[in-house]
Short mmCIF file of C-alpha atoms and ligand atoms in Angstrom, two decimals:
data_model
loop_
_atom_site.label_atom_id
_atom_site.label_comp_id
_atom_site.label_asym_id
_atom_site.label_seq_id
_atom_site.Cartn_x
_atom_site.Cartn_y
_atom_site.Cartn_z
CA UNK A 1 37.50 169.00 202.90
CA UNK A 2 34.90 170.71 204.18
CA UNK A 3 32.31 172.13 201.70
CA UNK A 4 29.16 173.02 203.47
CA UNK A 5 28.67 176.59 202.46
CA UNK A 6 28.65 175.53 198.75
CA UNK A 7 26.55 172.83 199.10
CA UNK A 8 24.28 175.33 200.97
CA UNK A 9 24.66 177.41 198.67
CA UNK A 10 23.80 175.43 195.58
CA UNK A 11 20.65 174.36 197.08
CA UNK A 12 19.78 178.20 197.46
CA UNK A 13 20.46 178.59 193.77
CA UNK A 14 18.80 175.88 192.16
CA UNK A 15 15.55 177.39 194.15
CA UNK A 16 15.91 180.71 191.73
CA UNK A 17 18.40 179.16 188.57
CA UNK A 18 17.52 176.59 186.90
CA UNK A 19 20.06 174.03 187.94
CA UNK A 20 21.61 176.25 190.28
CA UNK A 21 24.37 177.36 187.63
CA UNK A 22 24.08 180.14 184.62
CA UNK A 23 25.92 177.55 182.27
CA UNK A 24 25.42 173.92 182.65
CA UNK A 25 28.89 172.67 183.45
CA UNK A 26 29.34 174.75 185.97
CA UNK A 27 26.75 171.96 187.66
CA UNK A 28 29.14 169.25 187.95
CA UNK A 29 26.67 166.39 185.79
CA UNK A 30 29.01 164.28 184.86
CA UNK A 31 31.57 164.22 187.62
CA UNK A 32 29.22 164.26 190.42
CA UNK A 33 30.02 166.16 193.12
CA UNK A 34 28.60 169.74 194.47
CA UNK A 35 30.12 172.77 192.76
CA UNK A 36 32.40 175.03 194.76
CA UNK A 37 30.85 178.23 195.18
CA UNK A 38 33.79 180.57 194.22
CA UNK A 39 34.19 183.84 196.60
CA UNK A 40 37.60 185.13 195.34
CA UNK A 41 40.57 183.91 192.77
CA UNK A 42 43.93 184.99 193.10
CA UNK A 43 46.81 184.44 191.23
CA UNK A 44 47.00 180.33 190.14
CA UNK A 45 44.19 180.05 192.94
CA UNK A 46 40.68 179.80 193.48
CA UNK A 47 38.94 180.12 196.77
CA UNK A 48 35.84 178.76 197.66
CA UNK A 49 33.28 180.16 200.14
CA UNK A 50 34.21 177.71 202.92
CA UNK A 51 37.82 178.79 202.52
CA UNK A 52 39.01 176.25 200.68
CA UNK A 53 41.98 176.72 197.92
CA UNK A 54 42.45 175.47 194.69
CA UNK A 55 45.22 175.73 192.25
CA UNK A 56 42.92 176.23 189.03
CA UNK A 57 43.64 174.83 185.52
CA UNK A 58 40.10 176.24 184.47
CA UNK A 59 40.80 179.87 184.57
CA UNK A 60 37.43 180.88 183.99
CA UNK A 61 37.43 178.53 180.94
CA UNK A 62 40.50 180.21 178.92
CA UNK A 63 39.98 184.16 179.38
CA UNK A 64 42.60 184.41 182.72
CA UNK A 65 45.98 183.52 180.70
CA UNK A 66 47.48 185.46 183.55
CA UNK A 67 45.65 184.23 186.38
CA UNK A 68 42.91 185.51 188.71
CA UNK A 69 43.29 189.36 189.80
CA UNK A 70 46.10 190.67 187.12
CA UNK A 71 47.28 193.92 188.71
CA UNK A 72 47.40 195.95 185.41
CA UNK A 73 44.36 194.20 184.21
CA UNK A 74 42.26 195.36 187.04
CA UNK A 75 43.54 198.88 187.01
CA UNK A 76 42.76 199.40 183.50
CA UNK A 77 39.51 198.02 183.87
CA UNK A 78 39.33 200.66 186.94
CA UNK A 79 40.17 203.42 184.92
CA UNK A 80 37.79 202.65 182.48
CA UNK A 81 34.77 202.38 185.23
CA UNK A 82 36.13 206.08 186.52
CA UNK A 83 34.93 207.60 182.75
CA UNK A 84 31.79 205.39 182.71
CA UNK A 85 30.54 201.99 182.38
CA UNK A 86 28.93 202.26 178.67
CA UNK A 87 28.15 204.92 176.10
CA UNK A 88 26.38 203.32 173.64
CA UNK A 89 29.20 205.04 171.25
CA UNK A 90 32.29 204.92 169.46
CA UNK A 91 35.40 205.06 171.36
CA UNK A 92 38.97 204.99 170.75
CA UNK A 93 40.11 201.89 173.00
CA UNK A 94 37.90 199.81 170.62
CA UNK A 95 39.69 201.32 167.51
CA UNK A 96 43.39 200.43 168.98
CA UNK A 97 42.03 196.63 170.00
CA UNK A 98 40.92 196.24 166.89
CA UNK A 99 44.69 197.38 165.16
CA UNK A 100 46.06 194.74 167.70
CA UNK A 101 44.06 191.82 166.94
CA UNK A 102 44.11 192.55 163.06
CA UNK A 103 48.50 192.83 163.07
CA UNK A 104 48.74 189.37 164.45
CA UNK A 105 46.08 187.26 162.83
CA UNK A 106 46.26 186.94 158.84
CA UNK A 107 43.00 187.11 157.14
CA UNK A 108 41.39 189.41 159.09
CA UNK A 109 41.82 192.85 157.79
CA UNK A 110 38.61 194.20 159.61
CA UNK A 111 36.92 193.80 162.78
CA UNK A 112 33.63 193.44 165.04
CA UNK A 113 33.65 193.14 168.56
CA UNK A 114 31.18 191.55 170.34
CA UNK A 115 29.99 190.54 173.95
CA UNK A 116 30.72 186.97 173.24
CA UNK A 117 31.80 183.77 171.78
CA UNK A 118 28.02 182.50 170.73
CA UNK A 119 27.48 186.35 169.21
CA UNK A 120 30.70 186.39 166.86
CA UNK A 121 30.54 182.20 165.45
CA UNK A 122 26.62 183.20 165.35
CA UNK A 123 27.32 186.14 163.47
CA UNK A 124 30.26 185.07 161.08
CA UNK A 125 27.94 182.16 159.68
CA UNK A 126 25.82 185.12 158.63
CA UNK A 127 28.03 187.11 157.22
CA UNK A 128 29.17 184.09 155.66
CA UNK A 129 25.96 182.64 153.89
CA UNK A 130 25.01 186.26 152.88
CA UNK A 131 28.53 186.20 150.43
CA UNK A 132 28.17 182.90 149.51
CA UNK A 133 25.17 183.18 148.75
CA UNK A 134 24.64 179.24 149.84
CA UNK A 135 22.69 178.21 153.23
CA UNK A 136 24.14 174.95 153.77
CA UNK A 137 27.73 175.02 156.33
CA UNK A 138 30.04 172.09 157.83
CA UNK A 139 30.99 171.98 160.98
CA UNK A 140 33.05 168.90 162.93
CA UNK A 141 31.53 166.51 165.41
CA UNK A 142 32.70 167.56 169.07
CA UNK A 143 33.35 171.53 167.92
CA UNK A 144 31.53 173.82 170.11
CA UNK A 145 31.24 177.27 168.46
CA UNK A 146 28.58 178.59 170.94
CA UNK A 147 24.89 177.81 171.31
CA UNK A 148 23.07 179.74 168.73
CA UNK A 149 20.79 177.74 166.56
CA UNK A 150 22.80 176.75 163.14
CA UNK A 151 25.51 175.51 165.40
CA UNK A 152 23.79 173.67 167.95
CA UNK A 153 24.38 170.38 165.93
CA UNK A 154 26.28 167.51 166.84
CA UNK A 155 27.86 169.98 169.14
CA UNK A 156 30.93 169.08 171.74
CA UNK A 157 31.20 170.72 175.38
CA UNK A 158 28.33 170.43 177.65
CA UNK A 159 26.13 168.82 174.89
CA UNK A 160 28.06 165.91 174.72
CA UNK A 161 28.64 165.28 178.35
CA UNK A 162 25.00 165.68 178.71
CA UNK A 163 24.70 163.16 175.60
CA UNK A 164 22.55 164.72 173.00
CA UNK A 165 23.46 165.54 169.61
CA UNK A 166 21.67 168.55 169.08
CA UNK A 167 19.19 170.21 171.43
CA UNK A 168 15.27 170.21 171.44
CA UNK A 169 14.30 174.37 170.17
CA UNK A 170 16.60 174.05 167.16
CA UNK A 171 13.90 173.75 163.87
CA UNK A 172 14.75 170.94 161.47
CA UNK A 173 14.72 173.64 159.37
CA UNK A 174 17.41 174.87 160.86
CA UNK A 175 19.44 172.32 161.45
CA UNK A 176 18.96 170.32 158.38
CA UNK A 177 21.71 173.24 156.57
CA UNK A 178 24.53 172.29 158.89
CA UNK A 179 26.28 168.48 157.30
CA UNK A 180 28.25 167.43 160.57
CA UNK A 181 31.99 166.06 158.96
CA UNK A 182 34.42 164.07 161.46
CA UNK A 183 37.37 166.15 162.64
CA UNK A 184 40.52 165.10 161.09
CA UNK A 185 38.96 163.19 158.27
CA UNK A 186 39.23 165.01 155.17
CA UNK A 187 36.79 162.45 153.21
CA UNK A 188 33.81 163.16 155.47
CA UNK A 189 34.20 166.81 154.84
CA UNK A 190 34.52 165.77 150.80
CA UNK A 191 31.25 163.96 151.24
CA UNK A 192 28.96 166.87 152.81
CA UNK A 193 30.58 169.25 149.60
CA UNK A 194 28.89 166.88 147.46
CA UNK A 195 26.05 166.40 149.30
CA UNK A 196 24.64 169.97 150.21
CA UNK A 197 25.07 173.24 148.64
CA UNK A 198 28.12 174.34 151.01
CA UNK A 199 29.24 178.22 151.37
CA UNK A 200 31.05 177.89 154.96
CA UNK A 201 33.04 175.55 157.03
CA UNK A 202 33.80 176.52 160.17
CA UNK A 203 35.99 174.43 162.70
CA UNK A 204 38.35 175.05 165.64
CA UNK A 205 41.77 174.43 164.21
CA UNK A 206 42.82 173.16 168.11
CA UNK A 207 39.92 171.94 169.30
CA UNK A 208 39.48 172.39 172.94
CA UNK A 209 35.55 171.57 173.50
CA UNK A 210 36.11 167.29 173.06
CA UNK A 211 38.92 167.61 175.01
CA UNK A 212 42.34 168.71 173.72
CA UNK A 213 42.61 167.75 169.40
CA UNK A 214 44.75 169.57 167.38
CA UNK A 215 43.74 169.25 163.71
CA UNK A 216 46.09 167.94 161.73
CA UNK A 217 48.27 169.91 159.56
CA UNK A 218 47.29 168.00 156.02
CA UNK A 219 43.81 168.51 157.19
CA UNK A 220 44.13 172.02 157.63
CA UNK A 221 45.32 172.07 154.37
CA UNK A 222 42.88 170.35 152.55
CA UNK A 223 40.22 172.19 153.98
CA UNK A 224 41.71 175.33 152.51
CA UNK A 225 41.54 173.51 149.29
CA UNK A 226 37.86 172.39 149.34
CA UNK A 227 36.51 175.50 150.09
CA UNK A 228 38.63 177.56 147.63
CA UNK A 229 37.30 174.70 145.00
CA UNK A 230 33.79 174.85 146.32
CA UNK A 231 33.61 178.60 147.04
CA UNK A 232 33.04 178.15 150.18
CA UNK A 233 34.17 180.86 153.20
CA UNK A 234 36.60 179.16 155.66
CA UNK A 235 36.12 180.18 159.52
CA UNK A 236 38.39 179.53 162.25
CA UNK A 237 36.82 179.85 165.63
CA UNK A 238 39.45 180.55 167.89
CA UNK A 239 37.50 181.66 170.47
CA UNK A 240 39.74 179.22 172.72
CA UNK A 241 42.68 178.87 170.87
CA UNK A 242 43.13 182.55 169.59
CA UNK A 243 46.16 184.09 172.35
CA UNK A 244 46.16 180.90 173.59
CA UNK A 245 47.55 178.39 171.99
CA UNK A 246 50.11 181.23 170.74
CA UNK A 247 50.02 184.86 170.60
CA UNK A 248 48.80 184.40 166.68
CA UNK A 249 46.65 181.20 167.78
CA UNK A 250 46.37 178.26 165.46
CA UNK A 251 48.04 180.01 162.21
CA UNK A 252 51.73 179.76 164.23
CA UNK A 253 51.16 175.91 163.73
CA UNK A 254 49.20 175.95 160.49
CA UNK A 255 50.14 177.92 157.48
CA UNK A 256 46.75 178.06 156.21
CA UNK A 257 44.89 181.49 155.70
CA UNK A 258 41.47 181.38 156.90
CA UNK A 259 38.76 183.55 155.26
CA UNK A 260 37.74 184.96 158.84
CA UNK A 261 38.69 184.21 162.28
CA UNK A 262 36.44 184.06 165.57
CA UNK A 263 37.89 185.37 169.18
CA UNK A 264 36.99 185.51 172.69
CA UNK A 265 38.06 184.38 175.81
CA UNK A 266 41.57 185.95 176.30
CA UNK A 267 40.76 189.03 174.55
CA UNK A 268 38.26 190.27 177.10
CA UNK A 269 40.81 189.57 179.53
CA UNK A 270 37.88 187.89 181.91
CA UNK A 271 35.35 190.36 181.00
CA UNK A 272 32.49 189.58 178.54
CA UNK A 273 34.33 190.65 174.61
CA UNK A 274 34.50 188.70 171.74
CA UNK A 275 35.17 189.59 168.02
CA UNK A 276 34.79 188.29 164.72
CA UNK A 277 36.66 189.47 161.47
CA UNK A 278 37.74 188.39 157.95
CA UNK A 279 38.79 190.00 154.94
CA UNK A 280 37.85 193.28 153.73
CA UNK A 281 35.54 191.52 150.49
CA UNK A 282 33.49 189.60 153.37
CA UNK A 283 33.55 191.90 156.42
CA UNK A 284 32.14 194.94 153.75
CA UNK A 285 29.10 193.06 153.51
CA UNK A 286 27.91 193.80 157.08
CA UNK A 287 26.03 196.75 158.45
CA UNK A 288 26.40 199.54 158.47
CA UNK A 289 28.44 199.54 155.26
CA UNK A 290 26.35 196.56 153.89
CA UNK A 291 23.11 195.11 154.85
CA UNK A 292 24.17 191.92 156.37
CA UNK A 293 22.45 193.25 160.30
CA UNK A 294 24.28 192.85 163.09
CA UNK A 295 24.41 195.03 166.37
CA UNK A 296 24.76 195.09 170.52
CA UNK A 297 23.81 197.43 173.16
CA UNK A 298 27.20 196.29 174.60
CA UNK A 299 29.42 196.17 172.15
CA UNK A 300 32.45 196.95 172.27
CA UNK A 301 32.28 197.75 176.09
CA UNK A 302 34.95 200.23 177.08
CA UNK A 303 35.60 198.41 180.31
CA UNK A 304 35.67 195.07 178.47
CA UNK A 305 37.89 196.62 176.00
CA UNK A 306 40.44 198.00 178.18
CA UNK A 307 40.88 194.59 180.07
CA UNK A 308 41.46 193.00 176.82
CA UNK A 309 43.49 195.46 175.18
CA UNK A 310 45.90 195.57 178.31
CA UNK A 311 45.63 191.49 178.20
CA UNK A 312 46.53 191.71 174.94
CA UNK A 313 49.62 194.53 175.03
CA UNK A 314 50.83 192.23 177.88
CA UNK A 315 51.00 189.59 175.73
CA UNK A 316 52.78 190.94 173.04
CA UNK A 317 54.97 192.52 175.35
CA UNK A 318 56.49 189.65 177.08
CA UNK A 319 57.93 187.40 174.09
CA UNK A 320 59.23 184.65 175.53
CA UNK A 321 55.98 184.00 177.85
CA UNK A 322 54.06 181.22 175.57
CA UNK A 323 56.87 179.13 175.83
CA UNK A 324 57.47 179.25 179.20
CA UNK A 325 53.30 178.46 179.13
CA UNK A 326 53.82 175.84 177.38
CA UNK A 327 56.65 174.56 179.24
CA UNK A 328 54.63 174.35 182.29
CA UNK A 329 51.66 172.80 180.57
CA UNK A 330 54.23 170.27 179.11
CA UNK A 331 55.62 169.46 182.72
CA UNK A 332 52.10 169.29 183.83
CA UNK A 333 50.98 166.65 181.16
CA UNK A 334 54.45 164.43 181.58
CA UNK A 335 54.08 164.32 185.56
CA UNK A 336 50.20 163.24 184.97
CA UNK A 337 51.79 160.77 182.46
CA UNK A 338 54.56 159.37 184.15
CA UNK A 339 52.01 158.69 187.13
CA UNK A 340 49.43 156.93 185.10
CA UNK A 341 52.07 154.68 183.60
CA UNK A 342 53.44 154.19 187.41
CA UNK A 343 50.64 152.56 187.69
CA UNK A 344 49.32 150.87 184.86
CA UNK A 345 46.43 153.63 183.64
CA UNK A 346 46.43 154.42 179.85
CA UNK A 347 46.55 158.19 179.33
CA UNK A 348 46.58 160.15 176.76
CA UNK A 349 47.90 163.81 176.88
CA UNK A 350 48.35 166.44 174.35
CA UNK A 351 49.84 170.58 174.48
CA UNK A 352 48.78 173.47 172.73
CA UNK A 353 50.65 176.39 174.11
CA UNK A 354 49.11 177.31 177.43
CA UNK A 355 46.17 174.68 176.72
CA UNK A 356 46.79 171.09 177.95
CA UNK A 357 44.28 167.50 177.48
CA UNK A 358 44.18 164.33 178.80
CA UNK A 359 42.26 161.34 177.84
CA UNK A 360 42.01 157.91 179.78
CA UNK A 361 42.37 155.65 176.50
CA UNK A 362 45.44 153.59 175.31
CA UNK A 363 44.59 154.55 171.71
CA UNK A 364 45.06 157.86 169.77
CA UNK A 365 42.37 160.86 170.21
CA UNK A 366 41.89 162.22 166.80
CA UNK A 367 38.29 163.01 166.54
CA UNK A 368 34.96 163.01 168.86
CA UNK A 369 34.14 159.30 168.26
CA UNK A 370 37.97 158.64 169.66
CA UNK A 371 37.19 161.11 172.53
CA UNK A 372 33.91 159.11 173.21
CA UNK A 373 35.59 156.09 173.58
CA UNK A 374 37.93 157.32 176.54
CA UNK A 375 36.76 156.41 179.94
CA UNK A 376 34.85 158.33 181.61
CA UNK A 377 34.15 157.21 184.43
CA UNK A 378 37.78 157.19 185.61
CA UNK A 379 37.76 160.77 184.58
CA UNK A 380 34.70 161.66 186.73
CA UNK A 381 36.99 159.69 189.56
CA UNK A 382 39.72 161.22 189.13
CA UNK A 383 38.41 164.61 188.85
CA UNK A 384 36.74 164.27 192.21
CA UNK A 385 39.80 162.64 193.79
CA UNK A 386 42.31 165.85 192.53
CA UNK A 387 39.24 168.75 193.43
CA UNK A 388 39.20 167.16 197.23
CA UNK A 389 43.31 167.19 197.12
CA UNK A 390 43.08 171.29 196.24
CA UNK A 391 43.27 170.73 192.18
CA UNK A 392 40.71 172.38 189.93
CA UNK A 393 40.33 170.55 186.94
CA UNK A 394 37.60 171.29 183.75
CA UNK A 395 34.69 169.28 185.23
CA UNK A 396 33.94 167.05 182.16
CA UNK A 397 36.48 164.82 179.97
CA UNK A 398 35.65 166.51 177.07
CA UNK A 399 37.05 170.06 177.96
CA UNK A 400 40.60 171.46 177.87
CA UNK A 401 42.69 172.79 180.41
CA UNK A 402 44.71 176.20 181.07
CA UNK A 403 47.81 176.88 182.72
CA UNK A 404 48.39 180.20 183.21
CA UNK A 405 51.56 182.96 183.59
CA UNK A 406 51.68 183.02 187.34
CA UNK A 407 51.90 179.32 187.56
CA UNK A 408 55.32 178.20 188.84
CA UNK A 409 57.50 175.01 188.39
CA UNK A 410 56.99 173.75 191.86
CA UNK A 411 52.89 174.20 191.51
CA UNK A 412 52.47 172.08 188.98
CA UNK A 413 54.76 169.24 190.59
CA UNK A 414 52.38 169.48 193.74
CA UNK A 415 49.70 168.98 191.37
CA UNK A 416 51.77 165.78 189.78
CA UNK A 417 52.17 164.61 193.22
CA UNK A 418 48.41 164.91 193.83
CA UNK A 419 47.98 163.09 190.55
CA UNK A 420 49.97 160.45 191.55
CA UNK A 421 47.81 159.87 194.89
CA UNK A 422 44.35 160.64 193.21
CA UNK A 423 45.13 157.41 191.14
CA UNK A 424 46.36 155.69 193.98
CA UNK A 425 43.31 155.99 195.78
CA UNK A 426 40.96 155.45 192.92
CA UNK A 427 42.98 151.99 192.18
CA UNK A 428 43.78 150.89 195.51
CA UNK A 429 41.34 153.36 198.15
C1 PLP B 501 33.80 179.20 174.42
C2 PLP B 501 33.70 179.01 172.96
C3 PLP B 501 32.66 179.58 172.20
C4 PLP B 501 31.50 180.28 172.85
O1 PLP B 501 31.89 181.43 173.51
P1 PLP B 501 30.92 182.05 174.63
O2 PLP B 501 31.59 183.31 175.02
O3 PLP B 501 30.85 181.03 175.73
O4 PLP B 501 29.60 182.27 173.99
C5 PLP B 501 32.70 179.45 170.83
N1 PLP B 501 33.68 178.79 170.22
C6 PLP B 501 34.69 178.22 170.91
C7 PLP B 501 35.77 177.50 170.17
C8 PLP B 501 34.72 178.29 172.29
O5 PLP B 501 35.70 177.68 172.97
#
């Protein structure tokens, strides 16, 4: 494969970007490797700017549930750009968005959209600790909820490929209010109750930043529990899993009412919109109704909104689509399966709707420390080994992957088959 224009061109960047990338996993650290410089997507594909195609199970990280270049996506988003590309003031697209989201997910009777992910997990906490009254929050080991301060601990994603637990810039001060409790382990998160003074726990109920780990349903449950007992406001950041994992997100497989709920990703449709929401006793807190501050130039972008609120109507539309997703992301992870156990590699895989994770362990993945102990240095092998054979994969073990609507049957055996040779090579090459 022939890659010089990207390697050209990530030379040129890291002269004028620091690392050459505008988010750090975009730099390939812990896979090796030079980043494909991306010149168009179409469809399932990528294309690179030596001409190079790749059938993409990163999809922009989530947003593109119906792959690169959605006809009605990018004519809504056209339409938008013909009235203007920002007022700086109310409009109605944001109003009828906001009825959407609010219908499907329970607990959130009112709405704030955002620009993204790190703005609405930043912001909930606040509006959070403001009606708890209480600074101290949990969060889970391996949980990315964005990069603002308070939630810069212990964090998953890029942090934990790049192997530190928190990052230099975040004050002790701050950091010292957020008790880290294991995923899946409701005794941890009963041991930082009764060791801080706790008003929020926030967690991804399918957590998709240490790899692919579904919470379990118990623990779900208990969480509930603890924080009605402690008084404490439940958040579920389903900035990933929210019109992902289903068109309701995590409460299809979890009965549990959260207090609010996080989005992103799919509901900006690929442009930069996120949202954050609760009940009306929380949400009233926040300005302007209540002095809880929060604002955004871009807010509520009307071009951003009308690519997610056409993602979103498409969605709803088409009912039988997230189980045909997840078909395809359950063919996907059986094929890489079968073809690991062909040949004697331990693999772990797990489905989530349209989200799909593999780990290179014979034992269970339940929490980070699990994830951690996968190897990962067949993953940065076999990542390399599937991106030269024309497969995109998430360029760290400890992300999930996407399959999206325009993905067919005989796509995701070709990228089986180049499973199957990846390993071959890696074992035998
Ligand atoms: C991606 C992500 C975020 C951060 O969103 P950005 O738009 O990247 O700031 C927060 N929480 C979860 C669960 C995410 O997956």
């Amino acid at each position: 494969m022939e890659i010089l224009h990207s390697v050209n061109d990530f030379n040129e960047a890291k002269q004028v970007i620091v690392g050459g990338v505008n988010s750090p996993v975009r730099a390939f650290g812990s896979v090796g490797g030079t980043p494909r410089f991306i010149a168009r997507g179409e469809g399932s594909y990528l294309y690179d700017v030596d001409g190079n195609k790749y059938l993409d199970f990163v999809q922009s990280w989530g947003p593109l549930i119906f792959g690169h270049g959605d006809l009605e996506i990018k004519q809504a988003s056209i339409e938008a750009i013909h009235n203007g590309m920002s007022f700086g003031a109310p409009t109605e697209l944001e109003t009828t968005l906001a009825k959407e989201i609010i219908s499907l997910y329970d607990g959130v009777e009112k709405i704030r959209l955002v620009s993204s992910g790190t703005e609405a997990t930043m912001s909930a906490i606040r509006l959070a600790r403001a009606y708890s009254g209480k600074d101290d929050i949990i969060k889970f080991d391996g949980c990315y909820h964005g990069h603002s301060d308070s939630l810069l601990v212990s964090a998953g994603s890029g942090c934990a490929t790049f192997g530190s637990p928190s990052s230099p810039g975040v004050p002790m001060d701050f950091s010292k209010h957020t008790l880290v409790a294991r995923y899946n382990d409701l005794d941890s998160v009963r041991a930082c109750f009764e060791s801080g003074d706790v008003g929020c726990v926030i967690i991804e109920p399918i957590a998709g930043n240490m790899g692919l780990i579904p919470a379990r349903k118990e623990f779900i449950f208990g969480l509930r529990e603890l924080c009605d007992q402690y008084g404490a406001v439940l958040i579920f950041d389903e900035v990933m899993s929210g019109f992902r994992a289903s068109l309701r997100g995590a409460q299809v497989f979890y009965e549990v009412i959260p207090d609010m709920v996080t989005f992103g990703k799919v509901i900006g449709g690929g442009m930069p919109l996120a949202a954050f929401g609760g009940n009306d006793e929380i949400m009233k807190l926040l300005s302007p109704v209540g002095s809880v501050y929060q604002a955004g130039t871009l807010s509520g972008n009307p071009v951003a909104v009308s690519a997610g609120l056409m993602s979103v109507c498409k969605l709803k539309a088409d009912s039988g689509l997230y189980e045909r997703l997840e078909s395809k992301a359950k063919r996907l992870m059986q094929g890489f399966a079968q073809e690991a156990q062909k040949r004697g590699v331990a693999l772990q895989t797990c489905v989530r709707g349209s989200m799909f994770g593999y780990f290179f362990t014979a034992n269970e993945v339940c929490n980070f420390d699990d994830a951690r102990a996968s190897d990962t240095t067949l993953f940065a092998k076999f990542h390399q080994q599937m991106l030269e054979r024309g497969i995109y994969l998430a360029p760290s073990a400890f992300e999930a992957g996407f399959v999206c609507s325009t993905m067919t049957d005989e796509e995701i055996d070709w990228a089986i088959c180049k499973c199957g040779e990846s390993l071959e090579e890696i074992i035998y090459g």
